[in-house]
JSON list of C-alpha atoms in Angstrom, two decimals:
[
{"chain": "A", "resi": 16, "resn": "MET", "atom": "CA", "xyz": [17.15, -117.48, 91.13]},
{"chain": "A", "resi": 17, "resn": "ARG", "atom": "CA", "xyz": [14.94, -120.07, 89.46]},
{"chain": "A", "resi": 18, "resn": "LEU", "atom": "CA", "xyz": [12.01, -121.70, 91.25]},
{"chain": "A", "resi": 19, "resn": "LEU", "atom": "CA", "xyz": [9.64, -124.55, 90.44]},
{"chain": "A", "resi": 20, "resn": "ILE", "atom": "CA", "xyz": [6.15, -124.55, 91.98]},
{"chain": "A", "resi": 21, "resn": "ILE", "atom": "CA", "xyz": [4.30, -127.87, 91.95]},
{"chain": "A", "resi": 22, "resn": "GLU", "atom": "CA", "xyz": [0.73, -127.07, 92.97]},
{"chain": "A", "resi": 23, "resn": "ASP", "atom": "CA", "xyz": [-2.64, -128.24, 91.64]},
{"chain": "A", "resi": 24, "resn": "GLU", "atom": "CA", "xyz": [-4.80, -125.36, 92.93]},
{"chain": "A", "resi": 25, "resn": "GLU", "atom": "CA", "xyz": [-4.90, -123.16, 89.83]},
{"chain": "A", "resi": 26, "resn": "GLN", "atom": "CA", "xyz": [-5.70, -119.85, 91.56]},
{"chain": "A", "resi": 27, "resn": "LEU", "atom": "CA", "xyz": [-3.05, -120.35, 94.23]},
{"chain": "A", "resi": 28, "resn": "LEU", "atom": "CA", "xyz": [-0.50, -121.44, 91.63]},
{"chain": "A", "resi": 29, "resn": "ASP", "atom": "CA", "xyz": [-1.16, -118.34, 89.54]},
{"chain": "A", "resi": 30, "resn": "ALA", "atom": "CA", "xyz": [-0.98, -116.04, 92.60]},
{"chain": "A", "resi": 31, "resn": "LEU", "atom": "CA", "xyz": [2.28, -117.61, 93.76]},
{"chain": "A", "resi": 32, "resn": "LYS", "atom": "CA", "xyz": [3.85, -117.33, 90.32]},
{"chain": "A", "resi": 33, "resn": "ARG", "atom": "CA", "xyz": [2.88, -113.67, 89.93]},
{"chain": "A", "resi": 34, "resn": "GLY", "atom": "CA", "xyz": [3.98, -112.78, 93.44]},
{"chain": "A", "resi": 35, "resn": "LEU", "atom": "CA", "xyz": [7.35, -114.50, 93.22]},
{"chain": "A", "resi": 36, "resn": "MET", "atom": "CA", "xyz": [8.04, -113.09, 89.75]},
{"chain": "A", "resi": 37, "resn": "LYS", "atom": "CA", "xyz": [7.45, -109.62, 91.21]},
{"chain": "A", "resi": 38, "resn": "CYS", "atom": "CA", "xyz": [10.12, -110.50, 93.79]},
{"chain": "A", "resi": 39, "resn": "GLY", "atom": "CA", "xyz": [12.57, -111.09, 90.94]},
{"chain": "A", "resi": 40, "resn": "TYR", "atom": "CA", "xyz": [12.49, -114.88, 90.66]},
{"chain": "A", "resi": 41, "resn": "ALA", "atom": "CA", "xyz": [12.23, -116.89, 87.45]},
{"chain": "A", "resi": 42, "resn": "VAL", "atom": "CA", "xyz": [9.30, -119.24, 88.04]},
{"chain": "A", "resi": 43, "resn": "ASP", "atom": "CA", "xyz": [8.26, -122.49, 86.35]},
{"chain": "A", "resi": 44, "resn": "THR", "atom": "CA", "xyz": [5.05, -124.30, 87.31]},
{"chain": "A", "resi": 45, "resn": "ALA", "atom": "CA", "xyz": [3.51, -127.76, 87.24]},
{"chain": "A", "resi": 46, "resn": "GLU", "atom": "CA", "xyz": [-0.07, -128.70, 88.14]},
{"chain": "A", "resi": 47, "resn": "ASP", "atom": "CA", "xyz": [0.44, -132.41, 88.84]},
{"chain": "A", "resi": 48, "resn": "GLY", "atom": "CA", "xyz": [3.03, -134.65, 90.41]},
{"chain": "A", "resi": 49, "resn": "ILE", "atom": "CA", "xyz": [4.09, -136.46, 87.24]},
{"chain": "A", "resi": 50, "resn": "THR", "atom": "CA", "xyz": [4.85, -133.23, 85.36]},
{"chain": "A", "resi": 51, "resn": "GLY", "atom": "CA", "xyz": [6.51, -131.73, 88.41]},
{"chain": "A", "resi": 52, "resn": "SER", "atom": "CA", "xyz": [8.79, -134.72, 88.87]},
{"chain": "A", "resi": 53, "resn": "GLU", "atom": "CA", "xyz": [9.77, -134.63, 85.18]},
{"chain": "A", "resi": 54, "resn": "MET", "atom": "CA", "xyz": [10.54, -130.89, 85.31]},
{"chain": "A", "resi": 55, "resn": "ALA", "atom": "CA", "xyz": [12.63, -131.33, 88.46]},
{"chain": "A", "resi": 56, "resn": "TYR", "atom": "CA", "xyz": [14.61, -134.00, 86.59]},
{"chain": "A", "resi": 57, "resn": "GLN", "atom": "CA", "xyz": [15.08, -131.95, 83.40]},
{"chain": "A", "resi": 58, "resn": "ASN", "atom": "CA", "xyz": [16.03, -128.60, 84.93]},
{"chain": "A", "resi": 59, "resn": "GLU", "atom": "CA", "xyz": [18.16, -127.27, 87.77]},
{"chain": "A", "resi": 60, "resn": "TYR", "atom": "CA", "xyz": [16.18, -125.25, 90.33]},
{"chain": "A", "resi": 61, "resn": "ASP", "atom": "CA", "xyz": [17.40, -123.23, 93.30]},
{"chain": "A", "resi": 62, "resn": "VAL", "atom": "CA", "xyz": [14.22, -124.02, 95.26]},
{"chain": "A", "resi": 63, "resn": "ILE", "atom": "CA", "xyz": [11.24, -126.30, 94.54]},
{"chain": "A", "resi": 64, "resn": "ILE", "atom": "CA", "xyz": [7.94, -125.43, 96.25]},
{"chain": "A", "resi": 65, "resn": "LEU", "atom": "CA", "xyz": [6.01, -128.67, 96.56]},
{"chain": "A", "resi": 66, "resn": "ASP", "atom": "CA", "xyz": [2.38, -129.37, 97.47]},
{"chain": "A", "resi": 67, "resn": "LEU", "atom": "CA", "xyz": [1.62, -132.86, 98.80]},
{"chain": "A", "resi": 68, "resn": "ASN", "atom": "CA", "xyz": [-1.97, -133.40, 97.61]},
{"chain": "A", "resi": 69, "resn": "LEU", "atom": "CA", "xyz": [-1.23, -133.69, 93.90]},
{"chain": "A", "resi": 70, "resn": "PRO", "atom": "CA", "xyz": [-2.99, -135.56, 91.07]},
{"chain": "A", "resi": 71, "resn": "GLY", "atom": "CA", "xyz": [-1.00, -138.13, 89.10]},
{"chain": "A", "resi": 72, "resn": "LYS", "atom": "CA", "xyz": [1.67, -138.61, 91.74]},
{"chain": "A", "resi": 73, "resn": "ASP", "atom": "CA", "xyz": [1.54, -137.71, 95.43]},
{"chain": "A", "resi": 74, "resn": "GLY", "atom": "CA", "xyz": [3.93, -134.99, 96.62]},
{"chain": "A", "resi": 75, "resn": "ILE", "atom": "CA", "xyz": [5.74, -137.42, 98.93]},
{"chain": "A", "resi": 76, "resn": "GLU", "atom": "CA", "xyz": [6.54, -139.60, 95.90]},
{"chain": "A", "resi": 77, "resn": "VAL", "atom": "CA", "xyz": [7.72, -136.53, 94.00]},
{"chain": "A", "resi": 78, "resn": "LEU", "atom": "CA", "xyz": [10.00, -135.68, 96.93]},
{"chain": "A", "resi": 79, "resn": "LYS", "atom": "CA", "xyz": [11.41, -139.22, 96.88]},
{"chain": "A", "resi": 80, "resn": "ASP", "atom": "CA", "xyz": [12.07, -138.88, 93.14]},
{"chain": "A", "resi": 81, "resn": "ILE", "atom": "CA", "xyz": [13.89, -135.58, 93.67]},
{"chain": "A", "resi": 82, "resn": "ARG", "atom": "CA", "xyz": [16.03, -136.98, 96.47]},
{"chain": "A", "resi": 83, "resn": "THR", "atom": "CA", "xyz": [16.89, -140.09, 94.45]},
{"chain": "A", "resi": 84, "resn": "ARG", "atom": "CA", "xyz": [18.41, -137.81, 91.81]},
{"chain": "A", "resi": 85, "resn": "SER", "atom": "CA", "xyz": [19.75, -134.96, 93.95]},
{"chain": "A", "resi": 86, "resn": "MET", "atom": "CA", "xyz": [20.49, -134.39, 97.63]},
{"chain": "A", "resi": 87, "resn": "THR", "atom": "CA", "xyz": [21.30, -130.70, 97.15]},
{"chain": "A", "resi": 88, "resn": "THR", "atom": "CA", "xyz": [18.13, -129.34, 95.51]},
{"chain": "A", "resi": 89, "resn": "LYS", "atom": "CA", "xyz": [16.23, -127.25, 98.05]},
{"chain": "A", "resi": 90, "resn": "VAL", "atom": "CA", "xyz": [12.63, -128.40, 98.58]},
{"chain": "A", "resi": 91, "resn": "LEU", "atom": "CA", "xyz": [10.02, -126.44, 100.54]},
{"chain": "A", "resi": 92, "resn": "ILE", "atom": "CA", "xyz": [6.81, -128.36, 101.18]},
{"chain": "A", "resi": 93, "resn": "LEU", "atom": "CA", "xyz": [3.74, -126.10, 101.06]},
{"chain": "A", "resi": 94, "resn": "SER", "atom": "CA", "xyz": [0.72, -128.14, 102.06]},
{"chain": "A", "resi": 95, "resn": "ALA", "atom": "CA", "xyz": [-2.59, -128.24, 103.92]},
{"chain": "A", "resi": 96, "resn": "ARG", "atom": "CA", "xyz": [-1.32, -131.51, 105.41]},
{"chain": "A", "resi": 97, "resn": "SER", "atom": "CA", "xyz": [0.32, -129.65, 108.27]},
{"chain": "A", "resi": 98, "resn": "SER", "atom": "CA", "xyz": [-0.03, -131.99, 111.24]},
{"chain": "A", "resi": 99, "resn": "VAL", "atom": "CA", "xyz": [3.12, -132.78, 113.19]},
{"chain": "A", "resi": 100, "resn": "PRO", "atom": "CA", "xyz": [3.34, -136.37, 111.80]},
{"chain": "A", "resi": 101, "resn": "ASP", "atom": "CA", "xyz": [3.04, -135.02, 108.23]},
{"chain": "A", "resi": 102, "resn": "LYS", "atom": "CA", "xyz": [5.78, -132.48, 108.86]},
{"chain": "A", "resi": 103, "resn": "ILE", "atom": "CA", "xyz": [8.06, -135.09, 110.43]},
{"chain": "A", "resi": 104, "resn": "LYS", "atom": "CA", "xyz": [7.53, -137.45, 107.49]},
{"chain": "A", "resi": 105, "resn": "GLY", "atom": "CA", "xyz": [8.25, -134.72, 104.93]},
{"chain": "A", "resi": 106, "resn": "LEU", "atom": "CA", "xyz": [11.37, -133.51, 106.70]},
{"chain": "A", "resi": 107, "resn": "ASP", "atom": "CA", "xyz": [12.64, -137.03, 107.31]},
{"chain": "A", "resi": 108, "resn": "LEU", "atom": "CA", "xyz": [12.29, -137.78, 103.59]},
{"chain": "A", "resi": 109, "resn": "GLY", "atom": "CA", "xyz": [14.50, -134.84, 102.73]},
{"chain": "A", "resi": 110, "resn": "ALA", "atom": "CA", "xyz": [12.43, -131.64, 102.59]},
{"chain": "A", "resi": 111, "resn": "ASN", "atom": "CA", "xyz": [14.47, -128.61, 103.65]},
{"chain": "A", "resi": 112, "resn": "ASP", "atom": "CA", "xyz": [11.48, -126.71, 105.03]},
{"chain": "A", "resi": 113, "resn": "TYR", "atom": "CA", "xyz": [7.74, -127.21, 105.62]},
{"chain": "A", "resi": 114, "resn": "LEU", "atom": "CA", "xyz": [5.07, -124.51, 105.59]},
{"chain": "A", "resi": 115, "resn": "GLY", "atom": "CA", "xyz": [1.42, -125.27, 106.25]},
{"chain": "A", "resi": 116, "resn": "LYS", "atom": "CA", "xyz": [-1.57, -123.77, 104.47]},
{"chain": "A", "resi": 117, "resn": "PRO", "atom": "CA", "xyz": [-3.01, -121.20, 104.94]},
{"chain": "A", "resi": 118, "resn": "PHE", "atom": "CA", "xyz": [0.19, -119.16, 104.95]},
{"chain": "A", "resi": 119, "resn": "ASP", "atom": "CA", "xyz": [1.44, -115.61, 104.64]},
{"chain": "A", "resi": 120, "resn": "PHE", "atom": "CA", "xyz": [3.17, -114.83, 101.33]},
{"chain": "A", "resi": 121, "resn": "LEU", "atom": "CA", "xyz": [5.83, -112.71, 103.05]},
{"chain": "A", "resi": 122, "resn": "GLU", "atom": "CA", "xyz": [6.75, -115.64, 105.28]},
{"chain": "A", "resi": 123, "resn": "LEU", "atom": "CA", "xyz": [7.00, -117.93, 102.24]},
{"chain": "A", "resi": 124, "resn": "GLU", "atom": "CA", "xyz": [9.29, -115.47, 100.48]},
{"chain": "A", "resi": 125, "resn": "ALA", "atom": "CA", "xyz": [11.45, -115.15, 103.60]},
{"chain": "A", "resi": 126, "resn": "ARG", "atom": "CA", "xyz": [11.77, -118.93, 103.84]},
{"chain": "A", "resi": 127, "resn": "ILE", "atom": "CA", "xyz": [12.80, -119.11, 100.17]},
{"chain": "A", "resi": 128, "resn": "ARG", "atom": "CA", "xyz": [15.48, -116.48, 100.78]},
{"chain": "A", "resi": 129, "resn": "ASN", "atom": "CA", "xyz": [16.69, -118.43, 103.79]},
{"chain": "A", "resi": 130, "resn": "LEU", "atom": "CA", "xyz": [16.97, -121.66, 101.80]},
{"chain": "A", "resi": 131, "resn": "ILE", "atom": "CA", "xyz": [18.93, -119.91, 99.06]},
{"chain": "A", "resi": 132, "resn": "ARG", "atom": "CA", "xyz": [21.31, -118.33, 101.59]},
{"chain": "A", "resi": 133, "resn": "ARG", "atom": "CA", "xyz": [22.17, -121.75, 103.03]},
{"chain": "A", "resi": 134, "resn": "ASP", "atom": "CA", "xyz": [24.10, -122.57, 99.85]},
{"chain": "A", "resi": 135, "resn": "PHE", "atom": "CA", "xyz": [26.46, -119.70, 100.48]},
{"chain": "A", "resi": 136, "resn": "VAL", "atom": "CA", "xyz": [26.79, -119.77, 104.30]},
{"chain": "A", "resi": 137, "resn": "GLN", "atom": "CA", "xyz": [25.33, -116.27, 104.30]},
{"chain": "A", "resi": 138, "resn": "GLN", "atom": "CA", "xyz": [24.28, -114.94, 107.70]},
{"chain": "A", "resi": 139, "resn": "SER", "atom": "CA", "xyz": [22.78, -111.68, 106.47]},
{"chain": "A", "resi": 140, "resn": "THR", "atom": "CA", "xyz": [20.66, -110.46, 103.59]},
{"chain": "A", "resi": 141, "resn": "VAL", "atom": "CA", "xyz": [23.30, -107.78, 102.89]},
{"chain": "A", "resi": 142, "resn": "ILE", "atom": "CA", "xyz": [26.39, -108.57, 100.79]},
{"chain": "A", "resi": 143, "resn": "HIS", "atom": "CA", "xyz": [29.45, -106.34, 100.43]},
{"chain": "A", "resi": 144, "resn": "LEU", "atom": "CA", "xyz": [31.78, -106.95, 97.48]},
{"chain": "A", "resi": 145, "resn": "GLN", "atom": "CA", "xyz": [34.36, -104.32, 96.57]},
{"chain": "A", "resi": 146, "resn": "ASN", "atom": "CA", "xyz": [32.29, -101.13, 95.99]},
{"chain": "A", "resi": 147, "resn": "LEU", "atom": "CA", "xyz": [29.01, -103.03, 95.75]},
{"chain": "A", "resi": 148, "resn": "THR", "atom": "CA", "xyz": [26.38, -103.34, 98.49]},
{"chain": "A", "resi": 149, "resn": "LEU", "atom": "CA", "xyz": [23.57, -105.73, 97.65]},
{"chain": "A", "resi": 150, "resn": "ASP", "atom": "CA", "xyz": [20.47, -106.36, 99.78]},
{"chain": "A", "resi": 151, "resn": "THR", "atom": "CA", "xyz": [18.92, -109.69, 98.83]},
{"chain": "A", "resi": 152, "resn": "ALA", "atom": "CA", "xyz": [15.78, -109.03, 100.90]},
{"chain": "A", "resi": 153, "resn": "GLN", "atom": "CA", "xyz": [15.03, -105.63, 99.38]},
{"chain": "A", "resi": 154, "resn": "LYS", "atom": "CA", "xyz": [16.30, -106.68, 95.93]},
{"chain": "A", "resi": 155, "resn": "SER", "atom": "CA", "xyz": [18.38, -103.52, 95.77]},
{"chain": "A", "resi": 156, "resn": "ALA", "atom": "CA", "xyz": [21.98, -102.72, 94.92]},
{"chain": "A", "resi": 157, "resn": "ALA", "atom": "CA", "xyz": [24.23, -99.72, 95.48]},
{"chain": "A", "resi": 158, "resn": "VAL", "atom": "CA", "xyz": [27.72, -98.80, 94.30]},
{"chain": "A", "resi": 159, "resn": "ASN", "atom": "CA", "xyz": [29.74, -96.47, 96.53]},
{"chain": "A", "resi": 160, "resn": "GLY", "atom": "CA", "xyz": [26.50, -95.62, 98.31]},
{"chain": "A", "resi": 161, "resn": "HIS", "atom": "CA", "xyz": [24.58, -94.75, 95.14]},
{"chain": "A", "resi": 162, "resn": "GLN", "atom": "CA", "xyz": [21.45, -96.82, 94.49]},
{"chain": "A", "resi": 163, "resn": "LEU", "atom": "CA", "xyz": [21.37, -98.53, 91.10]},
{"chain": "A", "resi": 164, "resn": "ASP", "atom": "CA", "xyz": [18.16, -98.38, 89.07]},
{"chain": "A", "resi": 165, "resn": "LEU", "atom": "CA", "xyz": [18.09, -101.99, 87.90]},
{"chain": "A", "resi": 166, "resn": "GLN", "atom": "CA", "xyz": [15.60, -103.96, 85.86]},
{"chain": "A", "resi": 167, "resn": "PRO", "atom": "CA", "xyz": [14.56, -107.29, 87.48]},
{"chain": "A", "resi": 168, "resn": "LYS", "atom": "CA", "xyz": [16.79, -109.43, 85.25]},
{"chain": "A", "resi": 169, "resn": "GLU", "atom": "CA", "xyz": [19.73, -107.05, 85.76]},
{"chain": "A", "resi": 170, "resn": "TYR", "atom": "CA", "xyz": [19.36, -107.35, 89.52]},
{"chain": "A", "resi": 171, "resn": "ALA", "atom": "CA", "xyz": [18.99, -111.13, 89.32]},
{"chain": "A", "resi": 172, "resn": "ILE", "atom": "CA", "xyz": [22.21, -111.47, 87.31]},
{"chain": "A", "resi": 173, "resn": "LEU", "atom": "CA", "xyz": [24.08, -109.20, 89.72]},
{"chain": "A", "resi": 174, "resn": "GLU", "atom": "CA", "xyz": [22.80, -111.13, 92.74]},
{"chain": "A", "resi": 175, "resn": "TYR", "atom": "CA", "xyz": [23.73, -114.51, 91.25]},
{"chain": "A", "resi": 176, "resn": "LEU", "atom": "CA", "xyz": [27.24, -113.33, 90.39]},
{"chain": "A", "resi": 177, "resn": "ALA", "atom": "CA", "xyz": [27.62, -111.82, 93.87]},
{"chain": "A", "resi": 178, "resn": "LEU", "atom": "CA", "xyz": [26.46, -114.98, 95.63]},
{"chain": "A", "resi": 179, "resn": "HIS", "atom": "CA", "xyz": [29.01, -116.92, 93.55]},
{"chain": "A", "resi": 180, "resn": "SER", "atom": "CA", "xyz": [31.78, -114.33, 93.88]},
{"chain": "A", "resi": 181, "resn": "GLY", "atom": "CA", "xyz": [35.19, -115.62, 92.87]},
{"chain": "A", "resi": 182, "resn": "THR", "atom": "CA", "xyz": [33.65, -118.22, 90.54]},
{"chain": "A", "resi": 183, "resn": "VAL", "atom": "CA", "xyz": [33.35, -117.87, 86.77]},
{"chain": "A", "resi": 184, "resn": "ILE", "atom": "CA", "xyz": [29.68, -118.22, 85.76]},
{"chain": "A", "resi": 185, "resn": "SER", "atom": "CA", "xyz": [28.85, -119.15, 82.17]},
{"chain": "A", "resi": 186, "resn": "ALA", "atom": "CA", "xyz": [26.07, -117.49, 80.19]},
{"chain": "A", "resi": 187, "resn": "GLU", "atom": "CA", "xyz": [24.32, -120.87, 80.09]},
{"chain": "A", "resi": 188, "resn": "GLU", "atom": "CA", "xyz": [24.33, -121.12, 83.89]},
{"chain": "A", "resi": 189, "resn": "LEU", "atom": "CA", "xyz": [22.91, -117.61, 84.21]},
{"chain": "A", "resi": 190, "resn": "ILE", "atom": "CA", "xyz": [20.11, -118.51, 81.79]},
{"chain": "A", "resi": 191, "resn": "GLU", "atom": "CA", "xyz": [19.47, -121.76, 83.69]},
{"chain": "A", "resi": 192, "resn": "HIS", "atom": "CA", "xyz": [19.02, -119.99, 87.02]},
{"chain": "A", "resi": 193, "resn": "ILE", "atom": "CA", "xyz": [17.54, -116.61, 86.04]},
{"chain": "A", "resi": 194, "resn": "TRP", "atom": "CA", "xyz": [15.28, -117.24, 83.07]},
{"chain": "A", "resi": 195, "resn": "ASP", "atom": "CA", "xyz": [12.28, -119.60, 83.02]},
{"chain": "A", "resi": 196, "resn": "GLU", "atom": "CA", "xyz": [11.85, -122.68, 80.83]},
{"chain": "A", "resi": 197, "resn": "GLU", "atom": "CA", "xyz": [10.87, -120.60, 77.79]},
{"chain": "A", "resi": 198, "resn": "ALA", "atom": "CA", "xyz": [14.29, -118.92, 77.62]},
{"chain": "A", "resi": 199, "resn": "ASP", "atom": "CA", "xyz": [16.28, -119.20, 74.40]},
{"chain": "A", "resi": 200, "resn": "MET", "atom": "CA", "xyz": [19.69, -120.65, 75.27]},
{"chain": "A", "resi": 201, "resn": "PHE", "atom": "CA", "xyz": [21.15, -119.00, 72.17]},
{"chain": "A", "resi": 202, "resn": "SER", "atom": "CA", "xyz": [19.75, -115.58, 72.94]},
{"chain": "A", "resi": 203, "resn": "MET", "atom": "CA", "xyz": [22.02, -112.55, 73.31]},
{"chain": "A", "resi": 204, "resn": "SER", "atom": "CA", "xyz": [20.04, -111.49, 76.40]},
{"chain": "A", "resi": 205, "resn": "VAL", "atom": "CA", "xyz": [22.88, -112.22, 78.84]},
{"chain": "A", "resi": 206, "resn": "LYS", "atom": "CA", "xyz": [25.36, -110.03, 76.95]},
{"chain": "A", "resi": 207, "resn": "VAL", "atom": "CA", "xyz": [22.82, -107.23, 76.68]},
{"chain": "A", "resi": 208, "resn": "HIS", "atom": "CA", "xyz": [21.99, -107.33, 80.39]},
{"chain": "A", "resi": 209, "resn": "ILE", "atom": "CA", "xyz": [25.66, -107.51, 81.39]},
{"chain": "A", "resi": 210, "resn": "SER", "atom": "CA", "xyz": [26.40, -104.51, 79.16]},
{"chain": "A", "resi": 211, "resn": "ASN", "atom": "CA", "xyz": [23.55, -102.52, 80.72]},
{"chain": "A", "resi": 212, "resn": "LEU", "atom": "CA", "xyz": [24.71, -103.49, 84.21]},
{"chain": "A", "resi": 213, "resn": "ARG", "atom": "CA", "xyz": [28.24, -102.30, 83.50]},
{"chain": "A", "resi": 214, "resn": "LYS", "atom": "CA", "xyz": [27.00, -98.96, 82.20]},
{"chain": "A", "resi": 215, "resn": "LYS", "atom": "CA", "xyz": [24.94, -98.36, 85.34]},
{"chain": "A", "resi": 216, "resn": "ILE", "atom": "CA", "xyz": [27.77, -99.44, 87.65]},
{"chain": "A", "resi": 217, "resn": "SER", "atom": "CA", "xyz": [30.37, -97.34, 85.79]},
{"chain": "A", "resi": 218, "resn": "ALA", "atom": "CA", "xyz": [28.40, -94.19, 86.57]},
{"chain": "A", "resi": 219, "resn": "TYR", "atom": "CA", "xyz": [29.53, -94.51, 90.20]},
{"chain": "A", "resi": 220, "resn": "CYS", "atom": "CA", "xyz": [32.65, -96.68, 90.01]},
{"chain": "A", "resi": 221, "resn": "ASP", "atom": "CA", "xyz": [35.80, -96.57, 87.89]},
{"chain": "A", "resi": 222, "resn": "SER", "atom": "CA", "xyz": [36.78, -100.22, 88.42]},
{"chain": "A", "resi": 223, "resn": "SER", "atom": "CA", "xyz": [35.35, -103.12, 86.42]},
{"chain": "A", "resi": 224, "resn": "LEU", "atom": "CA", "xyz": [33.18, -104.95, 88.96]},
{"chain": "A", "resi": 225, "resn": "ILE", "atom": "CA", "xyz": [31.98, -107.62, 86.53]},
{"chain": "A", "resi": 226, "resn": "VAL", "atom": "CA", "xyz": [34.89, -109.31, 84.80]},
{"chain": "A", "resi": 227, "resn": "THR", "atom": "CA", "xyz": [34.58, -111.21, 81.52]},
{"chain": "A", "resi": 228, "resn": "VAL", "atom": "CA", "xyz": [36.63, -114.40, 81.32]},
{"chain": "A", "resi": 229, "resn": "ARG", "atom": "CA", "xyz": [36.93, -114.95, 77.59]},
{"chain": "A", "resi": 230, "resn": "GLY", "atom": "CA", "xyz": [35.32, -118.16, 76.42]},
{"chain": "A", "resi": 231, "resn": "GLU", "atom": "CA", "xyz": [34.08, -119.04, 79.92]},
{"chain": "A", "resi": 232, "resn": "GLY", "atom": "CA", "xyz": [31.74, -116.44, 81.34]},
{"chain": "A", "resi": 233, "resn": "TYR", "atom": "CA", "xyz": [31.54, -113.68, 83.95]},
{"chain": "A", "resi": 234, "resn": "MET", "atom": "CA", "xyz": [32.78, -113.18, 87.49]},
{"chain": "A", "resi": 235, "resn": "ILE", "atom": "CA", "xyz": [32.76, -110.75, 90.41]},
{"chain": "A", "resi": 236, "resn": "ALA", "atom": "CA", "xyz": [35.97, -111.07, 92.41]},
{"chain": "A", "resi": 237, "resn": "LYS", "atom": "CA", "xyz": [35.64, -111.80, 96.11]},
{"chain": "A", "resi": 238, "resn": "GLY", "atom": "CA", "xyz": [35.64, -108.76, 98.37]},
{"chain": "A", "resi": 239, "resn": "ASP", "atom": "CA", "xyz": [34.52, -108.11, 101.91]},
{"chain": "A", "resi": 240, "resn": "SER", "atom": "CA", "xyz": [32.50, -110.76, 103.71]},
{"chain": "A", "resi": 241, "resn": "HIS", "atom": "CA", "xyz": [28.76, -110.56, 104.46]},
{"chain": "A", "resi": 242, "resn": "GLU", "atom": "CA", "xyz": [27.58, -108.38, 107.31]}
]
């Protein structure tokens, strides 16, 4: 999943980026409201983490810009302006969640997971599809009970396909949601990662979990529902 952090405190921004990348997210960053608003317009993000006290353009104005263009982009306000009136204003203007500073990183990551799950009406962090069991909280996957040793991008691809099970996902969409803004859209990375995923899955499963739809992309067929 791809995130955008709009935050002007350099040390906090760097810590958030490193921490969320370790959790398996692709992370873009902006240090002012003008840049953040432009990036939100140019790219598709699964969650935007937005500070309010920003140079160039206030976070509330950035939120208004985002909502003018999209009502579905998930926005989590992360701000020291954490009074009840501030929270009400942010939520009324379209923020999906509001977390005050100081905060616990584990709580932030849990809130991000919760926002992402809302897109898929997912009640649990565990997904069952055919022979696959995927835990979105632990970032782990197993086939027929055997844990898969996955690289971060391999897991991210598998999770995205699982969350969109039954839908054909193009290589371009995978790049858009799993790689950051420096990704090469013409890279062979998706094919390489899919090939590696299939090899690891095939060690414990005879069936083809990830299906290639020629000329369109990749898909995992729908299986059992979430726990």
